[in-house]
Short mmCIF file of C-alpha atoms in Angstrom, two decimals:
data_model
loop_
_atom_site.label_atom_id
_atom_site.label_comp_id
_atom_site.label_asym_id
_atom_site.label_seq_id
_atom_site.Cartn_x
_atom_site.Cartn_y
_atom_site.Cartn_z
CA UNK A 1 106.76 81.03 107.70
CA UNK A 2 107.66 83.86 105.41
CA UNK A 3 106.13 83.87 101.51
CA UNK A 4 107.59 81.81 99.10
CA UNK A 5 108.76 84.97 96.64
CA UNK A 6 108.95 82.82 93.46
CA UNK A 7 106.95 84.86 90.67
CA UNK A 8 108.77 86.18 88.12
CA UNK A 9 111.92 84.14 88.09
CA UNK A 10 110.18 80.00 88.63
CA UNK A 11 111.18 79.59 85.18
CA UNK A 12 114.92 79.32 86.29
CA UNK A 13 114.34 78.02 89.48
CA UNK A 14 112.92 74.97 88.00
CA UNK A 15 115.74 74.39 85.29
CA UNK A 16 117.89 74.49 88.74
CA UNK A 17 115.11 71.80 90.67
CA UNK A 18 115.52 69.45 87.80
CA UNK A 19 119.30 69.40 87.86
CA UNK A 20 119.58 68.45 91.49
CA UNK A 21 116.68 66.47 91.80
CA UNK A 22 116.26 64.46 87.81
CA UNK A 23 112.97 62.80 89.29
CA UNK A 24 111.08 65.58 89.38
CA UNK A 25 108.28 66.58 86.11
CA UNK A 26 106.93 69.57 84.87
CA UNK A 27 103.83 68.26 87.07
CA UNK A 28 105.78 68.22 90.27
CA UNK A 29 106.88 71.80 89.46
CA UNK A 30 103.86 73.39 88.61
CA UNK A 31 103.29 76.56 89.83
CA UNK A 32 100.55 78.57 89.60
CA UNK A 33 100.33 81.91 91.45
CA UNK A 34 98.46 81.80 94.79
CA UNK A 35 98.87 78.49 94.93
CA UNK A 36 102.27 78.45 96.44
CA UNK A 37 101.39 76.25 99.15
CA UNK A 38 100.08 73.46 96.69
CA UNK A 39 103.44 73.59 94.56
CA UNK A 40 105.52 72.65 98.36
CA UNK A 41 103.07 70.11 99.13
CA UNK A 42 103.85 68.55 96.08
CA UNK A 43 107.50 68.67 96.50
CA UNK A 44 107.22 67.43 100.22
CA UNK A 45 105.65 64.05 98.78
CA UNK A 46 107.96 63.65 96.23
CA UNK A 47 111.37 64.61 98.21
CA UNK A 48 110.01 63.48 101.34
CA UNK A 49 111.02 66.48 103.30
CA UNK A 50 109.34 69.16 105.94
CA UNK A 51 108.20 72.13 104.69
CA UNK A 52 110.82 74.02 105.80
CA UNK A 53 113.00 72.10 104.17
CA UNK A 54 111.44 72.60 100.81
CA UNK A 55 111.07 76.41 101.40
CA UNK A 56 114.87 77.19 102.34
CA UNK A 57 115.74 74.52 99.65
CA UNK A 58 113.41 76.56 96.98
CA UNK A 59 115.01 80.06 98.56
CA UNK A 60 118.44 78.40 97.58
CA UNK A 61 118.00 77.86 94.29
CA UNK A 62 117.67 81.67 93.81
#
């Protein structure tokens, strides 16, 4: 699995989270750098998908 590349820009890629997915907070989003795998984890639970799923859907967004 290749690095989540999210710094810089997760600012935008949220706004862009929240409009496809309404149910997820500021809480759900968090990120906090190193701690990339925490911030998919999260999103697994709540979207109920793999992890692969939430990376390519995250890589999308950009």
């Amino acid at each position: 699995m290749d690095k989540l590349e999210i710094k810089g820009k997760w600012n935008e890629l949220k706004g862009k989270a929240k409009q496809q997915y309404a149910d997820l907070t500021d809480d759900d989003l968090l990120y906090e750098e190193g701690k990339e795998d925490e911030l998919v984890g999260r999103l697994q639970d709540k979207l109920g998908k793999t992890r692969d799923e939430v990376v390519d859907w995250i890589k999308s967004l950009g």
